[in-house]
Amino acid sequence: MRTLIVDDEPNARQVIRNILETYVTQVEVVGEADCVKAAVQKINTLKPQLVLLDINMPDGTGFDVIKACKAVPFRFIIVTAYEQFAIKAIRLSAIDYILKPINGQELLNAIERVSDPVAEEDAMLKIDSYLRNTQSNTDERRVIFNTTEAIHAIRIRDIVRCESDRNYSTLFLQDGQKLMVSKTLKEISKMLSEYGFYRVHQSHLINLHYFERYDKHGLAGNVILSNDDKIPVSSRRKEGLMSVIMKM
């Protein structure tokens, strides 16, 4: 892949270039840029297939670069020192990223993910989702999920529960719709746990906003949701669930 490195720090660009030229045979570095204006110019001129993008630059952000180059198809990986809120929004938006200081193996893994010929790509949907998640209140935040047919931007508050299906998961939405997505329940739980979701069972993740009551019958009881779904609680997760319920 013809690759452009975009970062306002010369040392960061050199580290990335060294890793790519030493370890990544499927990548050819065709140029570098240190700001949004230069990045847009080089993307339009060089037509790279992959762009490694810093978020914060003197004249804007990496996302400004992507929005300005809609006519040039390329894949991208965010390379950033940002932590906390920005990274949470990036994860929800299914954007590939690595953190500074740059780890060579993490960079290689990210390149392999975006190089996958069967990977579904919709850059602008992911960027729009990221911007919404950084600018909106919690109720309007969205998470990006892939299905076999499409890429979906789903409001977090509309997800009632998730159920494991081996390496996939089924989302049950507020309007009764079901979506099978290409993420494990463990991955989804990690993404959504801070937004009011709790894993009550190895195979079940629930949105506590839809919690109606806890039924004590059975081995460890069941959770009844506001849509009348009855979800089993595992013995080892019962105590944690009780603690969460008492704080609601």
Coordinates of C-alpha atoms in Angstrom, one line a residue:
M1 CA 0.0 0.0 0.0
R2 CA 1.2 3.5 -0.9
T3 CA 1.4 5.2 2.5
L4 CA 1.5 8.8 3.7
I5 CA 2.6 9.7 7.2
V6 CA 0.9 12.8 8.7
D7 CA 2.2 14.2 12.0
D8 CA 3.4 17.6 13.1
E9 CA 6.3 16.0 15.2
P10 CA 9.4 15.1 13.1
N11 CA 10.5 12.5 15.6
A12 CA 7.1 10.7 15.4
R13 CA 7.2 10.7 11.6
Q14 CA 10.7 9.2 11.7
V15 CA 9.7 6.5 14.2
I16 CA 6.8 5.4 12.0
R17 CA 8.9 5.5 8.8
N18 CA 11.6 3.4 10.5
I19 CA 9.1 0.7 11.6
L20 CA 7.4 0.6 8.2
E21 CA 10.5 0.4 6.2
T22 CA 12.1 -2.2 8.4
Y23 CA 9.2 -4.5 9.2
V24 CA 6.3 -3.9 6.8
T25 CA 6.9 -5.3 3.3
Q26 CA 3.4 -4.6 2.1
V27 CA 3.8 -0.8 2.7
E28 CA 5.6 1.8 0.6
V29 CA 6.1 5.2 2.3
V30 CA 5.4 7.8 -0.5
G31 CA 5.6 11.0 1.6
E32 CA 5.1 12.9 4.8
A33 CA 3.1 15.9 5.9
D34 CA 3.3 18.1 9.1
C35 CA -0.1 19.9 8.9
V36 CA -3.6 19.6 7.6
K37 CA -2.9 21.8 4.5
A38 CA 0.1 19.9 3.5
A39 CA -1.6 16.5 4.1
V40 CA -4.6 17.5 1.9
Q41 CA -2.2 18.6 -0.9
K42 CA -0.2 15.4 -0.8
I43 CA -3.2 13.1 -0.7
N44 CA -4.6 14.8 -3.8
T45 CA -1.3 14.6 -5.5
L46 CA 0.2 11.2 -4.4
K47 CA -3.1 9.3 -4.1
P48 CA -2.0 7.1 -1.1
Q49 CA -3.9 4.0 -0.3
L50 CA -3.2 4.3 3.5
V51 CA -2.7 7.5 5.6
L52 CA -1.3 7.4 9.1
L53 CA -2.9 10.4 10.8
D54 CA -2.1 12.4 14.0
I55 CA -5.3 13.9 15.5
N56 CA -3.9 17.2 16.8
M57 CA -2.0 19.5 14.3
P58 CA -1.4 23.2 14.3
D59 CA -4.0 24.0 11.7
G60 CA -6.7 21.5 12.5
T61 CA -7.1 17.7 13.1
G62 CA -6.6 14.5 11.3
F63 CA -10.4 14.3 10.8
D64 CA -10.3 17.6 8.9
V65 CA -7.9 15.9 6.5
I66 CA -10.3 13.0 5.9
K67 CA -13.3 15.3 5.3
A68 CA -11.3 17.5 2.9
C69 CA -10.3 14.5 0.8
K70 CA -13.6 12.7 0.3
A71 CA -12.9 12.3 -3.4
V72 CA -9.7 10.3 -2.9
P73 CA -10.4 6.8 -1.5
F74 CA -7.9 5.7 1.1
R75 CA -7.8 3.8 4.4
F76 CA -6.5 5.5 7.6
I77 CA -5.1 4.8 11.0
I78 CA -5.2 7.4 13.8
V79 CA -1.9 7.8 15.6
T80 CA -2.4 9.9 18.7
A81 CA -1.2 10.7 22.2
Y82 CA -4.8 11.5 23.2
E83 CA -6.2 9.5 26.1
Q84 CA -9.5 9.1 27.9
F85 CA -12.5 10.8 26.2
A86 CA -11.1 11.0 22.7
I87 CA -10.0 7.4 22.7
K88 CA -13.4 6.3 24.0
A89 CA -15.1 8.1 21.1
I90 CA -12.7 6.6 18.6
R91 CA -13.4 3.1 19.9
L92 CA -17.2 3.5 19.7
S93 CA -16.7 4.7 16.1
A94 CA -14.7 1.6 15.1
I95 CA -11.8 3.8 13.9
D96 CA -8.4 2.0 13.8
Y97 CA -5.9 3.7 16.0
I98 CA -2.6 3.3 17.9
L99 CA -1.3 5.4 20.8
K100 CA 2.0 7.2 21.2
P101 CA 4.6 6.3 22.2
I102 CA 4.3 4.1 19.1
N103 CA 4.6 0.3 19.6
G104 CA 5.9 -1.5 16.5
Q105 CA 3.7 -4.5 17.0
E106 CA 0.5 -2.4 17.5
L107 CA 1.3 -0.5 14.3
L108 CA 1.7 -3.8 12.4
N109 CA -1.5 -5.1 13.8
A110 CA -3.4 -2.0 12.8
I111 CA -2.0 -2.1 9.3
E112 CA -3.1 -5.8 9.0
R113 CA -6.6 -4.9 10.1
V114 CA -7.0 -2.1 7.5
S115 CA -5.3 -4.3 4.8
D116 CA -7.9 -7.0 5.1
P117 CA -9.6 -7.1 1.7
V118 CA -12.9 -8.2 3.3
A119 CA -12.9 -5.4 5.9
E120 CA -15.9 -3.1 5.4
E121 CA -14.9 0.5 5.1
D122 CA -17.1 3.6 5.4
A123 CA -14.8 6.3 6.5
M124 CA -17.2 9.2 6.6
L125 CA -19.8 7.3 8.6
K126 CA -17.1 6.5 11.2
I127 CA -15.9 10.2 11.3
D128 CA -19.5 11.5 11.6
S129 CA -20.0 9.1 14.5
Y130 CA -16.8 10.2 16.2
L131 CA -17.7 13.9 15.9
R132 CA -21.2 13.2 17.3
N133 CA -19.7 11.3 20.2
T134 CA -17.4 14.1 21.1
Q135 CA -19.9 16.9 20.8
S136 CA -23.2 15.3 21.9
N137 CA -24.5 14.3 25.3
T138 CA -24.6 10.7 26.4
D139 CA -28.1 10.1 25.0
E140 CA -27.1 10.8 21.5
R141 CA -23.8 8.9 21.4
R142 CA -23.6 6.2 18.8
V143 CA -21.6 3.0 18.3
I144 CA -20.5 1.6 14.9
F145 CA -21.2 -2.1 14.2
N146 CA -20.6 -4.2 11.1
T147 CA -23.1 -6.8 9.9
T148 CA -22.8 -9.0 6.8
E149 CA -24.9 -6.4 4.8
A150 CA -23.9 -3.0 6.1
I151 CA -22.2 -0.8 8.6
H152 CA -24.6 0.6 11.3
A153 CA -24.4 3.7 13.5
I154 CA -26.6 2.8 16.5
R155 CA -27.6 5.0 19.4
I156 CA -26.2 3.5 22.5
R157 CA -29.5 4.2 24.4
D158 CA -31.4 2.2 21.8
I159 CA -29.6 -1.1 22.6
V160 CA -31.7 -3.1 25.1
R161 CA -29.4 -6.0 25.4
C162 CA -26.7 -8.1 23.6
E163 CA -26.5 -11.9 23.4
S164 CA -23.4 -13.9 22.5
D165 CA -23.3 -16.1 19.4
R166 CA -19.8 -17.5 19.4
N167 CA -17.6 -15.0 17.6
Y168 CA -20.6 -12.8 16.8
S169 CA -23.2 -11.1 19.0
T170 CA -26.9 -10.3 18.5
L171 CA -28.1 -6.8 19.4
F172 CA -31.7 -6.4 20.6
L173 CA -32.9 -2.9 19.9
Q174 CA -35.6 -0.8 21.5
D175 CA -37.8 -0.9 18.3
G176 CA -37.7 -4.8 18.3
Q177 CA -35.0 -5.0 15.6
K178 CA -32.3 -7.6 15.9
L179 CA -28.8 -7.3 14.5
M180 CA -26.1 -9.9 14.3
V181 CA -22.7 -8.1 14.5
S182 CA -19.1 -9.2 14.0
K183 CA -17.9 -8.5 17.6
T184 CA -17.7 -10.8 20.5
L185 CA -19.7 -10.1 23.7
K186 CA -16.4 -9.4 25.5
E187 CA -15.6 -6.7 23.0
I188 CA -19.0 -5.1 23.2
S189 CA -19.0 -5.2 27.0
K190 CA -15.6 -3.4 27.0
M191 CA -17.0 -0.7 24.8
L192 CA -20.3 -0.1 26.6
S193 CA -19.7 -0.9 30.2
E194 CA -19.3 2.8 31.2
Y195 CA -22.6 3.6 29.5
G196 CA -24.9 1.7 31.8
F197 CA -24.4 -1.9 30.5
Y198 CA -23.7 -4.9 32.7
R199 CA -22.7 -8.4 31.8
V200 CA -25.1 -10.6 33.9
H201 CA -24.0 -13.9 32.3
Q202 CA -21.3 -15.2 30.0
S203 CA -23.8 -15.0 27.1
H204 CA -25.7 -11.9 28.1
L205 CA -25.1 -8.1 28.4
I206 CA -27.9 -5.9 29.4
N207 CA -28.6 -2.1 29.3
L208 CA -29.5 -1.3 32.9
H209 CA -31.7 1.6 31.7
Y210 CA -34.2 -1.1 30.7
F211 CA -33.9 -3.0 34.0
E212 CA -37.4 -3.7 35.5
R213 CA -36.8 -6.2 38.3
Y214 CA -34.8 -9.1 39.5
D215 CA -36.6 -12.5 39.8
K216 CA -35.0 -14.7 42.5
H217 CA -36.3 -18.0 41.1
G218 CA -33.8 -20.4 39.5
L219 CA -30.2 -21.1 40.3
A220 CA -29.1 -17.5 40.4
G221 CA -32.2 -15.7 39.4
N222 CA -33.2 -13.8 36.3
V223 CA -33.3 -10.2 35.2
I224 CA -36.6 -9.0 33.7
L225 CA -36.3 -6.1 31.3
S226 CA -38.9 -3.4 30.5
N227 CA -39.7 -5.2 27.2
D228 CA -40.4 -8.4 29.2
D229 CA -37.2 -10.2 28.1
K230 CA -36.1 -12.7 30.8
I231 CA -32.3 -12.9 31.1
P232 CA -30.5 -15.5 33.2
V233 CA -28.0 -14.4 35.8
S234 CA -24.9 -16.5 36.4
S235 CA -23.9 -17.4 40.0
R236 CA -20.6 -15.6 39.8
R237 CA -22.1 -12.4 38.5
K238 CA -25.1 -12.3 40.9
E239 CA -23.3 -10.4 43.7
G240 CA -21.9 -7.8 41.3
L241 CA -25.4 -7.3 39.8
M242 CA -26.9 -6.9 43.3
S243 CA -24.4 -4.2 44.1
V244 CA -25.1 -2.3 40.9
I245 CA -28.9 -2.6 41.4
M246 CA -28.7 -1.2 44.9
K247 CA -26.9 1.9 43.5
M248 CA -29.5 2.6 40.8

